[in-house]
Backbone as numpy.savetxt, mean C-alpha at the origin, in Angstrom:
# Nx Ny Nz CAx CAy CAz Cx Cy Cz
11.84 7.14 -1.54 12.05 6.10 -0.53 12.53 4.82 -1.22
13.59 4.16 -0.71 14.11 2.95 -1.34 13.07 1.83 -1.34
13.23 0.91 -2.30 12.34 -0.23 -2.37 12.58 -1.15 -1.18
11.50 -1.67 -0.61 11.62 -2.67 0.43 11.79 -4.03 -0.21
12.36 -4.96 0.55 12.56 -6.30 0.00 11.22 -6.98 -0.30
10.17 -6.64 0.47 8.86 -7.23 0.20 8.33 -6.82 -1.16
8.64 -5.60 -1.59 8.15 -5.11 -2.87 8.80 -5.83 -4.04
9.93 -6.46 -3.80 10.61 -7.24 -4.84 10.26 -8.72 -4.71
10.22 -9.22 -3.48 10.02 -10.65 -3.27 8.59 -11.09 -3.59
7.59 -10.27 -3.23 6.20 -10.69 -3.42 5.83 -10.91 -4.88
6.10 -9.96 -5.79 5.77 -10.22 -7.20 6.52 -11.42 -7.78
7.80 -11.57 -7.42 8.56 -12.72 -7.91 7.97 -14.03 -7.40
7.54 -14.03 -6.14 6.92 -15.23 -5.57 5.62 -15.57 -6.30
4.80 -14.54 -6.59 3.54 -14.77 -7.30 3.79 -15.32 -8.70
4.75 -14.75 -9.41 5.04 -15.20 -10.78 5.54 -16.64 -10.78
6.46 -16.96 -9.88 6.99 -18.33 -9.80 5.89 -19.31 -9.42
5.02 -18.92 -8.49 3.92 -19.79 -8.08 2.97 -20.08 -9.25
2.65 -19.06 -10.03 1.77 -19.26 -11.18 2.40 -20.19 -12.21
3.69 -20.04 -12.43 4.38 -20.91 -13.40 4.45 -22.35 -12.90
4.63 -22.53 -11.60 4.65 -23.88 -11.04 3.28 -24.52 -11.13
2.22 -23.76 -10.82 0.86 -24.30 -10.89 0.46 -24.67 -12.31
1.15 -24.10 -13.30 0.87 -24.43 -14.69 1.11 -25.91 -14.96
1.99 -26.55 -14.18 2.34 -27.95 -14.40 1.69 -28.88 -13.37
0.77 -28.32 -12.58 -0.01 -29.15 -11.65 -1.26 -29.63 -12.37
-1.55 -30.94 -12.32 -2.70 -31.47 -13.09 -4.02 -30.75 -12.83
-4.29 -30.38 -11.59 -5.59 -29.77 -11.25 -5.74 -28.38 -11.86
-4.64 -27.65 -12.04 -4.72 -26.27 -12.52 -4.05 -26.06 -13.88
-3.63 -27.14 -14.54 -2.91 -26.97 -15.80 -3.79 -26.40 -16.91
-5.11 -26.51 -16.78 -5.99 -25.98 -17.80 -6.26 -24.49 -17.68
-5.83 -23.87 -16.59 -6.04 -22.44 -16.38 -4.99 -21.62 -17.14
-5.36 -20.42 -17.56 -4.40 -19.56 -18.29 -3.39 -18.90 -17.34
-2.62 -19.72 -16.64 -1.71 -19.20 -15.62 -0.52 -18.48 -16.23
-0.10 -18.92 -17.43 1.02 -18.24 -18.09 0.63 -16.80 -18.43
-0.61 -16.61 -18.88 -1.09 -15.25 -19.16 -1.17 -14.44 -17.88
-1.64 -15.08 -16.82 -1.72 -14.37 -15.54 -0.34 -13.94 -15.07
0.65 -14.81 -15.25 2.02 -14.45 -14.87 2.52 -13.28 -15.71
2.14 -13.26 -16.99 2.52 -12.14 -17.85 1.88 -10.84 -17.40
0.61 -10.90 -16.98 -0.07 -9.71 -16.47 0.61 -9.20 -15.20
0.98 -10.12 -14.31 1.66 -9.73 -13.08 3.01 -9.09 -13.39
3.74 -9.68 -14.33 5.04 -9.13 -14.70 4.90 -7.73 -15.30
3.89 -7.54 -16.16 3.65 -6.22 -16.75 3.26 -5.22 -15.67
2.38 -5.63 -14.76 1.97 -4.73 -13.69 3.13 -4.36 -12.78
4.02 -5.31 -12.53 5.16 -5.03 -11.67 6.13 -4.07 -12.36
6.30 -4.23 -13.67 7.17 -3.30 -14.40 6.60 -1.88 -14.33
5.28 -1.76 -14.48 4.66 -0.44 -14.36 4.80 0.11 -12.95
4.66 -0.78 -11.96 4.83 -0.37 -10.56 6.24 0.19 -10.31
7.26 -0.50 -10.82 8.63 -0.04 -10.63 8.85 1.32 -11.28
8.30 1.47 -12.50 8.48 2.74 -13.20 7.85 3.89 -12.42
6.64 3.68 -11.90 5.97 4.73 -11.13 6.60 4.93 -9.77
7.14 3.86 -9.19 7.78 3.96 -7.88 9.04 4.80 -7.95
9.77 4.68 -9.05 11.02 5.41 -9.18 10.80 6.92 -9.34
9.63 7.30 -9.85 9.36 8.73 -10.04 8.52 9.29 -8.89
8.28 8.48 -7.85 7.51 8.96 -6.70 8.25 10.08 -5.99
7.55 11.15 -5.71 8.16 12.30 -5.05 8.42 12.00 -3.58
9.58 12.40 -3.08 9.91 12.23 -1.67 9.57 13.47 -0.85
9.15 14.53 -1.50 8.83 15.78 -0.81 7.32 15.93 -0.67
6.89 16.36 0.50 5.47 16.60 0.73 5.05 17.93 0.12
3.74 18.12 0.01 3.18 19.35 -0.52 2.97 20.34 0.63
3.36 21.58 0.45 3.19 22.62 1.47 1.90 23.38 1.21
1.00 23.39 2.22 -0.29 24.07 2.10 -0.56 24.84 3.38
-0.54 26.17 3.32 -0.88 27.04 4.45 -0.09 26.69 5.71
1.20 26.51 5.56 2.04 26.22 6.71 2.08 24.77 7.13
1.36 23.91 6.43 1.35 22.48 6.71 2.08 21.73 5.60
2.73 20.65 5.96 3.27 19.70 4.98 2.27 18.55 4.87
1.91 18.18 3.67 0.82 17.22 3.48 1.22 16.12 2.51
0.87 14.89 2.87 1.09 13.77 1.97 -0.01 13.72 0.91
0.34 13.25 -0.26 -0.63 13.10 -1.34 -0.49 11.71 -1.96
-1.59 11.13 -2.43 -1.49 9.83 -3.12 -0.57 9.94 -4.33
0.22 8.92 -4.55 1.14 8.91 -5.68 0.51 8.19 -6.86
1.20 8.23 -8.00 0.72 7.53 -9.19 0.71 6.02 -8.98
1.57 5.52 -8.10 1.57 4.09 -7.79 0.22 3.68 -7.22
-0.29 4.46 -6.27 -1.56 4.12 -5.64 -2.74 4.28 -6.60
-2.73 5.33 -7.41 -3.78 5.48 -8.41 -3.78 4.32 -9.40
-2.58 3.94 -9.86 -2.46 2.84 -10.81 -2.94 1.53 -10.19
-2.53 1.27 -8.94 -2.91 0.02 -8.28 -4.41 -0.03 -8.02
-4.98 1.07 -7.54 -6.40 1.08 -7.18 -7.30 0.98 -8.42
-7.14 1.92 -9.35 -8.02 1.94 -10.51 -7.70 0.82 -11.49
-6.42 0.42 -11.55 -6.07 -0.70 -12.41 -6.67 -2.00 -11.93
-6.58 -2.25 -10.62 -7.17 -3.47 -10.05 -8.69 -3.45 -10.19
-9.31 -2.29 -9.97 -10.77 -2.20 -10.11 -11.21 -2.45 -11.55
-10.48 -1.88 -12.51 -10.83 -2.08 -13.91 -10.66 -3.54 -14.32
-9.58 -4.17 -13.87 -9.36 -5.57 -14.22 -10.41 -6.47 -13.57
-10.83 -6.12 -12.35 -11.89 -6.88 -11.69 -13.19 -6.79 -12.47
-13.50 -5.59 -12.98 -14.72 -5.41 -13.78 -14.64 -6.22 -15.07
-13.47 -6.21 -15.71 -13.29 -6.96 -16.96 -13.49 -8.46 -16.72
-12.89 -8.98 -15.66 -13.03 -10.41 -15.37 -14.47 -10.78 -15.03
-15.13 -9.93 -14.24 -16.52 -10.22 -13.89 -17.42 -10.14 -15.12
-17.14 -9.20 -16.00 -17.91 -9.10 -17.25 -17.70 -10.34 -18.11
-16.46 -10.84 -18.13 -16.19 -12.05 -18.90 -16.96 -13.24 -18.35
-17.08 -13.30 -17.04 -17.85 -14.39 -16.43 -19.31 -14.30 -16.83
-19.85 -13.07 -16.83 -21.27 -12.89 -17.16 -21.55 -13.16 -18.64
-20.64 -12.69 -19.51 -20.88 -12.79 -20.96 -20.65 -14.20 -21.48
-19.52 -14.80 -21.13 -19.18 -16.11 -21.71 -19.31 -17.23 -20.70
-19.83 -16.92 -19.53 -19.92 -17.95 -18.49 -20.87 -19.08 -18.85
-21.86 -18.81 -19.68 -22.83 -19.83 -20.02 -22.45 -20.72 -21.18
-21.34 -20.47 -21.83 -20.92 -21.30 -22.96 -20.41 -22.64 -22.48
-20.54 -23.63 -23.32 -20.14 -24.97 -22.95 -18.63 -25.16 -23.02
-17.93 -24.24 -23.68 -16.49 -24.42 -23.87 -15.69 -23.94 -22.65
-16.36 -23.35 -21.70 -15.67 -22.85 -20.51 -15.81 -23.86 -19.38
-14.69 -24.28 -18.83 -14.69 -25.25 -17.74 -15.06 -24.58 -16.42
-15.62 -25.39 -15.54 -16.03 -24.86 -14.24 -14.83 -24.36 -13.44
-13.69 -25.04 -13.57 -12.49 -24.61 -12.84 -12.05 -23.23 -13.28
-12.12 -22.96 -14.57 -11.74 -21.64 -15.07 -12.70 -20.56 -14.57
-13.98 -20.90 -14.51 -14.98 -19.94 -14.03 -14.73 -19.60 -12.56
-14.46 -20.61 -11.75 -14.23 -20.39 -10.32 -12.96 -19.57 -10.12
-11.89 -19.93 -10.85 -10.63 -19.20 -10.72 -10.79 -17.74 -11.13
-11.52 -17.50 -12.21 -11.74 -16.13 -12.67 -12.57 -15.33 -11.67
-13.58 -15.99 -11.09 -14.42 -15.32 -10.09 -13.61 -14.96 -8.85
-12.77 -15.88 -8.39 -11.93 -15.61 -7.21 -10.96 -14.48 -7.49
-10.35 -14.51 -8.69 -9.41 -13.44 -9.06 -10.11 -12.09 -9.10
-11.35 -12.06 -9.61 -12.10 -10.82 -9.67 -12.40 -10.29 -8.27
-12.78 -11.19 -7.37 -13.06 -10.77 -5.99 -11.80 -10.24 -5.30
-10.67 -10.91 -5.52 -9.42 -10.47 -4.90 -9.00 -9.10 -5.43
-9.12 -8.90 -6.72 -8.75 -7.60 -7.29 -9.68 -6.50 -6.80
-10.97 -6.80 -6.74 -11.92 -5.80 -6.24 -11.67 -5.46 -4.78
-11.38 -6.47 -3.98 -11.09 -6.22 -2.56 -9.80 -5.42 -2.40
-8.80 -5.75 -3.23 -7.55 -5.00 -3.17 -7.73 -3.54 -3.54
-8.52 -3.28 -4.59 -8.79 -1.90 -5.00 -9.52 -1.14 -3.90
-10.48 -1.79 -3.25 -11.22 -1.14 -2.16 -10.30 -0.83 -0.99
-9.41 -1.78 -0.64 -8.49 -1.56 0.48 -7.49 -0.44 0.18
-7.01 -0.40 -1.05 -6.07 0.66 -1.42 -6.76 2.02 -1.38
-8.00 2.06 -1.82 -8.75 3.32 -1.78 -8.94 3.82 -0.35
-9.32 2.90 0.55 -9.53 3.30 1.94 -8.23 3.68 2.63
-7.19 2.91 2.38 -5.94 3.14 3.09 -5.00 4.14 2.47
-5.26 4.51 1.20 -4.33 5.40 0.53 -4.94 6.63 -0.12
-5.92 6.41 -0.98 -6.43 7.53 -1.78 -7.31 8.48 -0.98
-8.03 7.98 0.00 -9.02 8.80 0.68 -8.65 9.10 2.13
-7.37 9.04 2.44 -6.89 9.45 3.76 -6.15 10.77 3.63
-6.00 11.45 4.76 -5.29 12.73 4.76 -4.30 12.75 5.91
-3.04 13.02 5.58 -1.98 13.10 6.59 -1.23 14.41 6.37
-1.15 15.22 7.43 -0.41 16.47 7.34 0.22 16.78 8.68
1.23 17.63 8.66 1.93 17.97 9.90 2.57 19.35 9.79
2.81 19.92 10.98 3.58 21.17 11.07 4.66 20.98 12.13
5.13 22.03 12.72 6.23 21.92 13.68 5.81 21.33 15.03
4.53 21.27 15.29 4.08 20.83 16.62 3.24 19.57 16.62
2.49 19.33 15.57 1.52 18.24 15.60 1.43 17.52 14.26
1.08 16.24 14.33 0.79 15.41 13.16 -0.69 15.06 13.17
-1.37 15.29 12.06 -2.80 15.00 11.96 -3.05 13.93 10.91
-3.94 13.00 11.26 -4.32 11.92 10.34 -5.84 11.81 10.31
-6.40 11.82 9.12 -7.85 11.63 8.96 -8.07 10.43 8.05
-8.77 9.42 8.56 -9.01 8.21 7.79 -10.10 8.43 6.75
-10.30 7.45 5.89 -11.33 7.53 4.86 -12.73 7.56 5.47
-12.87 7.07 6.69 -14.16 7.05 7.38 -14.37 8.28 8.26
-13.43 9.23 8.22 -13.58 10.49 8.95 -12.99 10.51 10.35
-12.33 9.44 10.77 -11.74 9.42 12.10 -10.45 10.23 12.11
-10.32 11.14 13.08 -9.16 12.01 13.15 -8.27 11.61 14.34
-6.97 11.63 14.10 -5.98 11.35 15.13 -4.93 12.45 15.09
-4.64 13.03 16.26 -3.63 14.07 16.35 -2.54 13.64 17.33
-1.29 13.77 16.89 -0.15 13.38 17.71 0.81 14.57 17.81
1.15 14.94 19.03 2.15 15.98 19.24 3.54 15.37 19.01
4.39 16.12 18.34 5.72 15.60 18.05 6.50 15.31 19.34
6.21 16.03 20.38 6.91 15.80 21.66 6.55 14.47 22.29
5.47 13.82 21.81 5.04 12.54 22.37 5.48 11.34 21.54
6.13 11.58 20.40 6.50 10.47 19.51 7.57 9.62 20.17
7.34 8.32 20.19 8.27 7.39 20.83 9.04 6.55 19.82
8.34 6.08 18.76 8.98 5.15 17.83 8.40 5.31 16.43
9.20 4.97 15.45 8.78 4.94 14.05 9.23 3.60 13.49
8.31 2.81 13.00 8.67 1.48 12.52 7.83 1.10 11.31
8.41 0.30 10.40 7.65 -0.17 9.23 6.67 -1.26 9.63
5.60 -1.37 8.89 4.63 -2.44 9.08 4.08 -2.82 7.71
3.21 -3.82 7.68 2.71 -4.29 6.39 1.84 -3.24 5.69
1.29 -2.30 6.45 0.46 -1.24 5.86 1.27 -0.02 5.45
2.53 0.06 5.86 3.35 1.22 5.52 4.32 1.55 6.63
4.14 2.72 7.25 5.00 3.18 8.33 4.12 3.63 9.50
4.45 3.18 10.70 3.66 3.51 11.89 4.45 4.44 12.80
3.81 5.51 13.24 4.38 6.44 14.22 3.62 6.24 15.52
4.34 5.88 16.58 3.71 5.56 17.87 4.14 6.55 18.93
3.27 6.76 19.92 3.54 7.70 21.01 3.68 6.96 22.33
3.99 7.70 23.39 4.14 7.12 24.72 2.81 6.58 25.25
1.69 7.18 24.84 0.39 6.75 25.34 -0.34 5.84 24.37
0.43 5.13 23.53 -0.08 4.08 22.64 -0.93 4.61 21.48
-0.88 5.89 21.21 -1.52 6.39 20.00 -0.67 6.04 18.79
-1.33 5.79 17.67 -0.60 5.39 16.47 -1.19 6.06 15.23
-0.31 6.39 14.33 -0.69 6.86 13.00 0.09 6.05 11.98
-0.63 5.42 11.06 0.00 4.63 10.02 -0.29 5.25 8.66
0.74 5.43 7.87 0.56 6.00 6.54 1.27 5.11 5.52
0.81 5.20 4.29 1.38 4.36 3.23 2.74 4.87 2.80
3.67 3.94 2.58 4.99 4.33 2.09 4.95 4.75 0.63
3.79 4.55 -0.02 3.65 4.92 -1.42 3.13 6.35 -1.60
2.79 7.03 -0.50 2.37 8.42 -0.60 3.54 9.29 -1.06
3.25 10.30 -1.84 4.26 11.30 -2.17 4.57 12.11 -0.92
5.83 12.11 -0.52 6.23 12.78 0.71 6.38 11.84 1.89
6.13 10.53 1.68 6.22 9.57 2.79 7.64 9.50 3.34
8.63 9.57 2.46 10.02 9.50 2.91 10.36 10.69 3.80
9.88 11.87 3.42 10.14 13.07 4.22 9.51 12.95 5.60
8.27 12.47 5.66 7.60 12.33 6.95 8.28 11.27 7.81
8.71 10.17 7.21 9.37 9.11 7.97 10.68 9.61 8.58
11.44 10.37 7.80 12.71 10.92 8.31 12.45 11.93 9.43
11.45 12.79 9.22 11.12 13.80 10.24 10.68 13.13 11.53
9.81 12.11 11.42 9.31 11.43 12.62 10.44 10.67 13.32
11.34 10.07 12.56 12.47 9.35 13.16 13.37 10.31 13.94
13.64 11.47 13.37 14.46 12.47 14.06 13.79 12.95 15.34
12.47 13.15 15.27 11.73 13.59 16.47 11.76 12.52 17.56
11.59 11.25 17.16 11.60 10.16 18.14 12.97 10.06 18.80
14.04 10.19 18.02 15.38 10.13 18.60 15.64 11.31 19.53
15.18 12.49 19.13 15.36 13.67 19.98 14.58 13.53 21.29
13.36 12.99 21.21 12.56 12.80 22.42 13.22 11.78 23.35
13.80 10.72 22.75 14.47 9.71 23.58 15.69 10.30 24.28
16.45 11.13 23.58 17.62 11.76 24.19 17.21 12.71 25.31
16.12 13.45 25.09 15.64 14.36 26.12 15.19 13.60 27.36
14.48 12.49 27.15 14.01 11.68 28.28 15.19 11.08 29.04
16.21 10.63 28.29 17.38 10.04 28.95 18.12 11.08 29.79
18.24 12.30 29.28 18.92 13.37 30.03 18.11 13.73 31.27
16.79 13.78 31.11 15.94 14.11 32.27 16.02 13.04 33.34
16.08 11.78 32.93 16.18 10.68 33.88 17.53 10.68 34.57
18.58 11.10 33.83 19.93 11.09 34.41 20.08 12.16 35.48
19.32 13.23 35.38 19.44 14.33 36.35 18.66 14.05 37.63
17.83 13.00 37.60 17.03 12.71 38.81 17.89 12.08 39.91
């Protein structure tokens, strides 16, 4: 699946923001240049893993199934590991007199953000299940909620901040991550089904 503009703009915005904050008096004492370097390294790894992401789903017992990609594993476990490292640093060296309160607060906030991001990626990507066959699309969330959509009911396929959403005539929705292996195949299949359903509805309406 091609890169979205958000996947390019967001890391560049974060890096530029960190470099600008380096020259702001209130935050000039923070290691923002190092943080920008970490973001740049992480983005380079993201691009490398994104380019090798498989566009084909896995076939299991007559079903096509999405699987988490290396991008999602890297983002989830990498963010969790970095959050643990930052929190450990706060605990170990937090009591020293050489550490400023601003640095401690910034490190704590960064640790919370990374931990929250890892948790969200795990719930939305690693522990969900999406599969389909010729008649139905099934989605099971990390909390065990199941949603089934018949292909004949698909109305629209559109991107969203969480990935790609497949919607039906009766307002049912299934959202899956664009970083899943096989996401491109499912998006193309759902788009074709939605267009075919629209053409069928238009022909049926014209005959009335």
